[in-house]
Coordinates of C-alpha atoms in Angstrom, one line a residue:
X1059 CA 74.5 24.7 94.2
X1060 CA 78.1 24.2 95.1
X1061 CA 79.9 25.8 93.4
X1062 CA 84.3 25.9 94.2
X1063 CA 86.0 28.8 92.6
X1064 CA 90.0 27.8 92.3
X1065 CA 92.7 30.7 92.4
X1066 CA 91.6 33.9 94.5
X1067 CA 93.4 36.5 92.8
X1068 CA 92.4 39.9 91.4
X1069 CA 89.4 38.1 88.9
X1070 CA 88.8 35.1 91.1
X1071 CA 87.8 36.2 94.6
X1072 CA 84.9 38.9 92.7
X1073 CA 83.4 36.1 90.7
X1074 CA 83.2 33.7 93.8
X1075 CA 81.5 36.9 95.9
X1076 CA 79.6 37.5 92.5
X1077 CA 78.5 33.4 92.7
X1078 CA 77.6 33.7 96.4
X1079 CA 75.8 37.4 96.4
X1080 CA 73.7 34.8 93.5
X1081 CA 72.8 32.2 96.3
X1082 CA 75.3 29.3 95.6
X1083 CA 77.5 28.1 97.9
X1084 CA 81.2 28.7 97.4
X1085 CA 84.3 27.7 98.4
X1086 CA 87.2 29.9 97.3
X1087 CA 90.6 27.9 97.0
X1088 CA 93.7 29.4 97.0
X1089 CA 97.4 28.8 97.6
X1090 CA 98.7 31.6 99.8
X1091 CA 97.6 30.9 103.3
X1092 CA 97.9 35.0 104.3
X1093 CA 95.0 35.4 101.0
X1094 CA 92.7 32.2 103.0
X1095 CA 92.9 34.7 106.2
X1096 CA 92.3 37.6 105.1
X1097 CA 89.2 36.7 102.7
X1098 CA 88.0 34.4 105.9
X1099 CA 88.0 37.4 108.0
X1100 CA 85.5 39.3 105.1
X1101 CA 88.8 41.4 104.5
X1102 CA 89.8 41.4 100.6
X1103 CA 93.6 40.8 99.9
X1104 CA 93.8 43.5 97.9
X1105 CA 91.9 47.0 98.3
X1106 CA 91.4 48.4 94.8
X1107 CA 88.4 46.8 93.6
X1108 CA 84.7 48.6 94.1
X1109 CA 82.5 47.4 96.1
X1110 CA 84.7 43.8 96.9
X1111 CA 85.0 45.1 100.7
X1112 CA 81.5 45.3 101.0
X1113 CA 79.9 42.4 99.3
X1114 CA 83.3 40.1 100.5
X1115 CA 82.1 40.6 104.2
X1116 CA 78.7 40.2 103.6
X1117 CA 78.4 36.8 102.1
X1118 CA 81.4 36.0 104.3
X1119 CA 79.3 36.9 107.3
X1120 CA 76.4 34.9 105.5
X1121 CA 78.4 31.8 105.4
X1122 CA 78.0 31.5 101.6
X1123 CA 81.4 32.5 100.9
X1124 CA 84.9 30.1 102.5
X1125 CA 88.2 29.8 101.8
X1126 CA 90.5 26.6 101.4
X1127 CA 93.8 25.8 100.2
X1128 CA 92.0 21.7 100.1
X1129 CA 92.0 21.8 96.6
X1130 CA 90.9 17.4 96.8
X1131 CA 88.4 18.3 99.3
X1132 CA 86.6 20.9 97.8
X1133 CA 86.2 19.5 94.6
X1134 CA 84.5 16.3 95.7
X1135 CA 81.6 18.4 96.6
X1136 CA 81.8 20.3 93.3
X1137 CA 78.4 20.8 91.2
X1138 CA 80.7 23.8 89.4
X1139 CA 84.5 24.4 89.3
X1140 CA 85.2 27.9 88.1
X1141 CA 89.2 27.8 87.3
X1142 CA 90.9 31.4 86.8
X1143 CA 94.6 30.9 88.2
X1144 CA 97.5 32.4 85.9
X1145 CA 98.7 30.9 82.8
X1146 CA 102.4 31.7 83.4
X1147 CA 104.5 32.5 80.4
X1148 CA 108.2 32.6 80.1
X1149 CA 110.2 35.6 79.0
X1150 CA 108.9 35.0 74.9
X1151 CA 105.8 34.6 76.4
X1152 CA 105.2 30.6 75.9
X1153 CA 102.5 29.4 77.7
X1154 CA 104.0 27.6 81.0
X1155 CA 101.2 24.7 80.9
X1156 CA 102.3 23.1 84.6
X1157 CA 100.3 24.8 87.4
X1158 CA 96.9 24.6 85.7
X1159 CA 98.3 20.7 84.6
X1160 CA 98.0 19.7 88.3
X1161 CA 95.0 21.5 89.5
X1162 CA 93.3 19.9 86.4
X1163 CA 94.9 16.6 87.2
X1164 CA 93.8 16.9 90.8
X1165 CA 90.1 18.0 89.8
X1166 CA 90.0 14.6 87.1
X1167 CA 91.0 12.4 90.3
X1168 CA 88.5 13.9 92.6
X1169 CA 85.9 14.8 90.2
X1170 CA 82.1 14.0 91.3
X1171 CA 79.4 12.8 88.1
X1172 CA 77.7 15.7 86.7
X1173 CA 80.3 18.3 87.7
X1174 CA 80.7 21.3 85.5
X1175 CA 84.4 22.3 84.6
X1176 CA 84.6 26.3 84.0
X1177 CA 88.0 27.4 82.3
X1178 CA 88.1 31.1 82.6
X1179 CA 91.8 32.2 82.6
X1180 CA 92.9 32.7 78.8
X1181 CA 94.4 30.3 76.6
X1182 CA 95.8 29.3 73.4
X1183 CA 93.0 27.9 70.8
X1184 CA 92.5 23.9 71.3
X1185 CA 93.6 23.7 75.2
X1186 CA 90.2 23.5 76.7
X1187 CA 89.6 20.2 74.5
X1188 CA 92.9 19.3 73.5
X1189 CA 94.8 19.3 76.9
X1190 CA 92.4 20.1 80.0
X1191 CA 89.3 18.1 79.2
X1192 CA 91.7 14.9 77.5
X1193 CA 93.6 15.0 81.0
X1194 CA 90.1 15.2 83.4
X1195 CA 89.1 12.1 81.0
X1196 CA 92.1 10.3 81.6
X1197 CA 92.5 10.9 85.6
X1198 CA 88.5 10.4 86.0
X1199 CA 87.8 7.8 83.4
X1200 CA 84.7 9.8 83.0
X1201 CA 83.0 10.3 79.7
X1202 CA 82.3 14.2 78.6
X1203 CA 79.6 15.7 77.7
X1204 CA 77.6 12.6 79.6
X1205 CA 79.5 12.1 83.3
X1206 CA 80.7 15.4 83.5
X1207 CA 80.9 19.0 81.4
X1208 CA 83.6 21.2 80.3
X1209 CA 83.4 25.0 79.2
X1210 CA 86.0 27.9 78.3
X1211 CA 84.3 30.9 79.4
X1212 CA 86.2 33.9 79.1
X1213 CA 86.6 36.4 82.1
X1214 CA 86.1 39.8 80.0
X1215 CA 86.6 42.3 82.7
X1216 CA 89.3 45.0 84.1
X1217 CA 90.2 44.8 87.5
X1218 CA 89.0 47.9 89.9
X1219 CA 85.4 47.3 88.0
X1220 CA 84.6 43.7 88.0
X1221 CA 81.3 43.7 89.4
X1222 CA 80.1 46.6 87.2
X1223 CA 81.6 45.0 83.8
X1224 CA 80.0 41.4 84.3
X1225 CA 76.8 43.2 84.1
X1226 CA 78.3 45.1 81.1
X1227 CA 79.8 42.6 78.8
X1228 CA 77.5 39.6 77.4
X1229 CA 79.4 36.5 78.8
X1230 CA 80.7 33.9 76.6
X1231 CA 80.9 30.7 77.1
X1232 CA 82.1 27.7 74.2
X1233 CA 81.5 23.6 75.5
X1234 CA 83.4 21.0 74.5
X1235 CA 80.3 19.2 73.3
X1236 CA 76.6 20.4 73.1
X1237 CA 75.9 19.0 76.5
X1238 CA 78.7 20.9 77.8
X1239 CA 77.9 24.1 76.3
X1240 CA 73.9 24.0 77.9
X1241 CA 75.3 23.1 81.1
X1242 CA 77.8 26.3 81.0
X1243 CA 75.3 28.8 79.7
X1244 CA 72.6 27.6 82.4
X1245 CA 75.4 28.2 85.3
X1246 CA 76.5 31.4 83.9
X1247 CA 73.0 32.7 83.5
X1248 CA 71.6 31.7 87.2
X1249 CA 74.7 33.6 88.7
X1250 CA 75.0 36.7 86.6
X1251 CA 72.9 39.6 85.7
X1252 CA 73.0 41.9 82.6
X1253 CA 72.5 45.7 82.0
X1254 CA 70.4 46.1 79.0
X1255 CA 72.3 47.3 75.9
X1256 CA 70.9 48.7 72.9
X1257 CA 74.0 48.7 70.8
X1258 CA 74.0 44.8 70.7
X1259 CA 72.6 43.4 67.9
X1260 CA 72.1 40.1 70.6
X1261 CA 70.2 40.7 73.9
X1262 CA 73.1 41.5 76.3
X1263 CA 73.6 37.9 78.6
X1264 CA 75.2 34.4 78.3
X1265 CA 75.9 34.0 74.6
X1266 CA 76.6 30.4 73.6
X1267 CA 79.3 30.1 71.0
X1268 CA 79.9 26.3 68.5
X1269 CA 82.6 25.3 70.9
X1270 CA 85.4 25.7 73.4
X1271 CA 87.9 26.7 70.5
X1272 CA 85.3 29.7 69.2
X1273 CA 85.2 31.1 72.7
X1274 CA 88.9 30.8 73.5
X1275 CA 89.7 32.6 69.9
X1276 CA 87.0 35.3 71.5
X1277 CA 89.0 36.5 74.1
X1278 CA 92.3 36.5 71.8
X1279 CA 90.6 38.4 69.3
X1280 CA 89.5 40.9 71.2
X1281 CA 93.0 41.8 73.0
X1282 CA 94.9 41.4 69.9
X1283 CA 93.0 43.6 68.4
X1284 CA 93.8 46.1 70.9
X1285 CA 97.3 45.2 70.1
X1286 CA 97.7 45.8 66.4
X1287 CA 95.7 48.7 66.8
X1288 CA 97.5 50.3 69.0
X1289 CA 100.8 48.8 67.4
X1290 CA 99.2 50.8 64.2
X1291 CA 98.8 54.2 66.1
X1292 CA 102.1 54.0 67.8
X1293 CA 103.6 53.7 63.7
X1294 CA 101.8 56.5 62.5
X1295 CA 103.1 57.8 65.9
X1296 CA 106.2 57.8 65.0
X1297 CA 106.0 59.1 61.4
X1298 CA 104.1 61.6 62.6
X1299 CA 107.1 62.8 64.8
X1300 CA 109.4 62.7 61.3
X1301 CA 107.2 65.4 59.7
X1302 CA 106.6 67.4 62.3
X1303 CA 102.3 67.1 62.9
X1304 CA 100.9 66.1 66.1
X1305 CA 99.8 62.7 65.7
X1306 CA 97.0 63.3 68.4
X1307 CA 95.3 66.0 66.6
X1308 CA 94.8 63.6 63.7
X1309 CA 93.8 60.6 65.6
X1310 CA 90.8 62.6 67.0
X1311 CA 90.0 64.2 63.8
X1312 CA 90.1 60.5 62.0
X1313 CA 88.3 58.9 64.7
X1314 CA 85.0 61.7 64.4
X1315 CA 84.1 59.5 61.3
X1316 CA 82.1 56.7 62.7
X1317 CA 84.3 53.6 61.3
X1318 CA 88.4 54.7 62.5
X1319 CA 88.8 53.7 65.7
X1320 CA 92.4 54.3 66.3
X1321 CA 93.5 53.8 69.7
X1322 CA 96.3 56.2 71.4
X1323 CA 99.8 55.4 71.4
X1324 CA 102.0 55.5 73.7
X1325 CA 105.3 54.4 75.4
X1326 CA 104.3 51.4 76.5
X1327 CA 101.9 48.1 76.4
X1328 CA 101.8 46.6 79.8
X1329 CA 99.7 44.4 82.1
X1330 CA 98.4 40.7 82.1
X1331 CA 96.6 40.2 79.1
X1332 CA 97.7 43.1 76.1
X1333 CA 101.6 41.9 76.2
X1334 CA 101.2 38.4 76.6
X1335 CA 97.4 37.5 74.7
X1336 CA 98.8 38.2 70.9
X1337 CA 101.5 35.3 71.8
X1338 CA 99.3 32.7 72.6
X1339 CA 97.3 33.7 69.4
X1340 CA 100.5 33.3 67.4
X1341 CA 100.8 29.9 69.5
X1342 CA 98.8 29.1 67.5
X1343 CA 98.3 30.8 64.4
X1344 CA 101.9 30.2 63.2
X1345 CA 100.9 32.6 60.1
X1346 CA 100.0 35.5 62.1
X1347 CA 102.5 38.1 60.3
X1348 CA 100.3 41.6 61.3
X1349 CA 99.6 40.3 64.8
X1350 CA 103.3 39.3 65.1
X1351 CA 104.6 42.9 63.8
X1352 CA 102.5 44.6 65.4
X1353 CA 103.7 43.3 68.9
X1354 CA 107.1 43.6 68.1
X1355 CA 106.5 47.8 67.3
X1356 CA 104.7 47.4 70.9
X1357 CA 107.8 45.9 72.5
X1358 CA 110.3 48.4 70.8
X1359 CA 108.7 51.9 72.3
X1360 CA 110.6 52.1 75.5
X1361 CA 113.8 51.5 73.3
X1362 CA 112.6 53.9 71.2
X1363 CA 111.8 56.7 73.7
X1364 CA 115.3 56.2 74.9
X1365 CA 116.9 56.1 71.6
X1366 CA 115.2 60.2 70.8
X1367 CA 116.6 60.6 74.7
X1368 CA 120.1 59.6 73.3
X1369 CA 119.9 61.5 70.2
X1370 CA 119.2 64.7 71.5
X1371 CA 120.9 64.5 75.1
X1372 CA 124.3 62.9 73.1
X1373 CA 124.7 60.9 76.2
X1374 CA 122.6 59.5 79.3
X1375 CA 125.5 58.5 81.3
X1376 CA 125.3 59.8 85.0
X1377 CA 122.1 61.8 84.5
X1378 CA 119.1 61.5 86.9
X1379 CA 116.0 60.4 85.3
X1380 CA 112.7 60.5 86.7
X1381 CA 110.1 58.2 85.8
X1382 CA 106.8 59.1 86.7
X1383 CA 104.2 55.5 87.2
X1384 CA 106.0 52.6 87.5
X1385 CA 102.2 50.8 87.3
X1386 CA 101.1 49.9 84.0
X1387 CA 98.1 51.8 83.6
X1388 CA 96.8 54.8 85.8
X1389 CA 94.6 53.5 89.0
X1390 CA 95.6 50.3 89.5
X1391 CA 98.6 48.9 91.0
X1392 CA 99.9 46.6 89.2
X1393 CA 103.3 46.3 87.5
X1394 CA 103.0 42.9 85.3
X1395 CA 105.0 43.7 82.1
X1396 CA 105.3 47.3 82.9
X1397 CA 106.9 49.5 80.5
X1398 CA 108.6 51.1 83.4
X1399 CA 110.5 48.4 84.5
X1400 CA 112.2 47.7 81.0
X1401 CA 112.8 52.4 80.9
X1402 CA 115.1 51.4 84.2
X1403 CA 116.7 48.0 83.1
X1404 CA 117.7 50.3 79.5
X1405 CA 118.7 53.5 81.8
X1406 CA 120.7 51.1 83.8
X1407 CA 122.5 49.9 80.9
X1408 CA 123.5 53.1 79.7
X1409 CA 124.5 53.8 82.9
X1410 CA 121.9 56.6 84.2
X1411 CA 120.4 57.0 87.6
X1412 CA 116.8 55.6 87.2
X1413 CA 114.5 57.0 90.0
X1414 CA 110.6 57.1 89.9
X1415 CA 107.6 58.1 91.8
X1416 CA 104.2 56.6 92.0
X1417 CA 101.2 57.5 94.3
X1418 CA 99.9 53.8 94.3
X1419 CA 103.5 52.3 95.8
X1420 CA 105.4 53.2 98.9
X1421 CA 109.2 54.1 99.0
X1422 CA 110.0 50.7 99.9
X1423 CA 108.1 49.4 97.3
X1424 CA 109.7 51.6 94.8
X1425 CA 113.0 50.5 96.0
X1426 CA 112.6 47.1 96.1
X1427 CA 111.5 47.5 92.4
X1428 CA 114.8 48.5 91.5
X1429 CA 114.6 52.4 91.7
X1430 CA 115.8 55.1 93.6
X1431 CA 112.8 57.0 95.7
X1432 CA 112.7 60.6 94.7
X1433 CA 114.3 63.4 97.3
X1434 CA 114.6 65.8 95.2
X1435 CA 113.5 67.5 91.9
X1436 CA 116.3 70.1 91.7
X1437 CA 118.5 67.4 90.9
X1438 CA 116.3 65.7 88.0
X1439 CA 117.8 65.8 84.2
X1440 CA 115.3 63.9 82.7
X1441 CA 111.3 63.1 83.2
X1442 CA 109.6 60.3 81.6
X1443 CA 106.3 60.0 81.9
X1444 CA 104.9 56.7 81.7
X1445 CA 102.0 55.9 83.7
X1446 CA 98.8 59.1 83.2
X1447 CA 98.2 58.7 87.1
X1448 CA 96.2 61.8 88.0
X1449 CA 98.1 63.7 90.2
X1450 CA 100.7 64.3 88.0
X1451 CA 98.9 66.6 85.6
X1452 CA 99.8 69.1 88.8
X1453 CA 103.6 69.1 88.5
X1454 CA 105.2 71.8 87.0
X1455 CA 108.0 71.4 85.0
X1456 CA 109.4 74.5 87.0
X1457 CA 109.8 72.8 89.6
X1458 CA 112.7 70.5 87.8
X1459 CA 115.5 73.6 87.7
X1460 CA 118.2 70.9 86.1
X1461 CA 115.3 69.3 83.4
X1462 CA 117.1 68.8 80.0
X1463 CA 114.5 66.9 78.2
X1464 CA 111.4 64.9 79.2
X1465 CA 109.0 62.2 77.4
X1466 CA 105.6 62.7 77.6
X1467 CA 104.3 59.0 76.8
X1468 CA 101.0 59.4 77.3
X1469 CA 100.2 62.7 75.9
X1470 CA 99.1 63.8 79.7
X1471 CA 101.6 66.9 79.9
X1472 CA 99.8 69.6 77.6
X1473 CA 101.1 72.5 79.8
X1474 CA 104.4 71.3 79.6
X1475 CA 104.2 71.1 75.9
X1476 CA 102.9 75.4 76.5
X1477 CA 105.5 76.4 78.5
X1478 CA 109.1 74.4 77.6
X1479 CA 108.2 72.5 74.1
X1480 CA 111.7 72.9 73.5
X1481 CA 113.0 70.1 76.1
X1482 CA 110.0 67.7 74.5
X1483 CA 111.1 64.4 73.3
X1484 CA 109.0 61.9 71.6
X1485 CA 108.1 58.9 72.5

């Protein structure tokens, strides 16, 4: 089975080694020439990922496992096409259809009878059918769901764990027709394997959904749910910080009764998919009122951990802040929608020195980002953390001999709270 796997990012390249440690044959296509190399020479482009060095070298040794930036080429060969490149959004976070528009254009034009179209990268409810499959028709003058197949198959899995989580996570996959939908489930199941789960009420494996829109409204479902839960803790957050209780202390005692699950708040909702996944949902849900507030209390907490800054500091003018992560979550080095990066652009504007520190990013990659690398902590005013990376649990706020006031967004400073609770201001 060929199979021809297009963008070799961060989800891409560890399901075409997952295809290819299977026994398919794959061809990994990618844009960036420096990513082609480096996967060619068994060497993954980026080093976070368990097991990817590993498994990349060995299938790339095997030959099952290539890299091409011949998009035409590849696919005319094609008995699957697995497409996961990003859905870019502009700054309200509309969907930027024109770079998935010409890889599908190009795969209608090259496309081969019988091929199998995988859409794994998110999107909006009615795209798979409505947009993608109506342009493959009209490039290939194919028929669907006879000539050739067309699936939306969410990818469901964090980066820095992929292998482990597509053994985890039952994988869902929605067809434009019937036909389609067999064809999908019988790919995905010959090329994955699944941990057995007893909290399933289903046998953990490929679960076929009605259609392509049921499977896209999957994946939006389940990260806007994240959303407006966490845009629900982060209210109660706040309240909680008007009366004076600690809103942690009740979010664990509410959660010990087996139906709350209330996430944690915090100062910020970052990354590819939390941010950005509730938008296409209101893309198309035009109605979607507690999705849409929700978001917008999401968007509002580094405005609002500056705001308490402000109040009880008067004035952030020419201080030196310090904020600590500028990833978007601890362990992984990514800073797509970052809260950190909108702390500095509001810092800026009130005219503050904005410097941060981060294990995962050199100087020069903190400085190109904007901030100022950290020389000193004697001359820090403020610290903000925003990112729990482990090795900051070891600072001591000693250490900071100029600290005013510091934000603890992730609730990750408890012996800070001990020893100076004082200088604490809420997120």
């Amino acid at each position: 089975m060929n199979v021809v796997v297009i963008g070799m990012g961060k989800i891409g390249l560890p399901l075409a080694v997952q295809y290819a440690r299977k026994g398919a044959d794959v061809i990994g296509v990618d844009i960036s020439r420096e990513t082609i190399n480096l996967i060619n020479s068994g060497i993954p482009p980026f080093p976070e990922e368990e097991n990817l060095d590993s498994f990349l070298k060995t299938e790339v040794d095997n030959g099952k496992l290539i890299a091409t930036d011949n998009l035409e080429e590849s696919v005319k060969n094609a008995d699957v096409i697995v497409v996961v490149i990003p859905l870019f959004v502009d700054e309200n976070a509309a969907p930027d259809f024109s770079g998935m528009d010409k890889v599908t254009a190009v795969v209608g034009k090259n496309l081969r009878f019988g091929t199998l179209i995988c859409y794994e990268t998110t999107l909006p409810i009615g795209t798979t059918r409505d947009r993608f499959s109506k342009k493959i028709i009209e490039e290939s003058g194919l028929t669907i769901g006879q000539d050739f197949y067309v699936v939306f198959s969410p990818e469901r899995v964090l980066t820095g764990r992929v292998f482990s989580d597509l053994r985890k996570y039952p994988k869902i996959v929605g067809g434009v027709t019937p036909a389609c939908t067999a064809k999908g489930r019988a790919f995905y199941e010959s090329v994955l394997d699944f941990d057995s789960r007893d909290d399933l009420e289903k046998k953990n494996g490929v679960w076929a959904l009605e259609s392509s829109e049921s499977a896209e409204f999957v994946k939006l479902a389940e990260t806007t749910y994240r959303d407006v839960n966490i845009g629900l803790a982060n209210e109660f957050a706040s309240y909680a910080h008007k009366i004076n209780v600690d809103i942690f202390e009740i979010i664990e005692s509410a959660n010990s009764q087996p139906y709350s699950h209330l996430h944690k708040p915090g100062i910020s909702v970052g990354g590819h998919c939390i941010p950005i996944y509730p938008q296409f949902y209101m893309w198309s849900d035009k109605e979607a009122r507690i999705v849409s507030a929700a978001r917008n209390t999401n968007r509002s907490m580094p405005l609002r951990s500056i705001s308490n800054l402000e109040h009880k500091l008067g004035s952030l003018e020419s201080l030196n802040v310090l904020i600590l992560g500028i990833s978007y979550r601890s362990n992984v080095k990514e800073t797509a929608f970052s809260g950190a990066l909108e702390l500095k652009r509001l810092l800026l504007e009130r005219n503050a020195t904005v410097f941060a520190a981060d294990p995962l990013y050199s100087d020069t990659e903190i400085e190109e980002l904007g901030f100022k690398t950290l020389e000193s902590r004697e001359t820090i005013d403020v610290v903000i953390l925003h990112t729990d990376h482990a090795i900051f649990s070891q600072l001591e706020p000693s250490s900071f001999e100029k600290l005013q006031a510091y934000v603890d967004g992730r609730n990750f400073l408890s012996h800070w709270r001990n020893s100076i609770p004082n200088l604490e201001v809420s997120f």
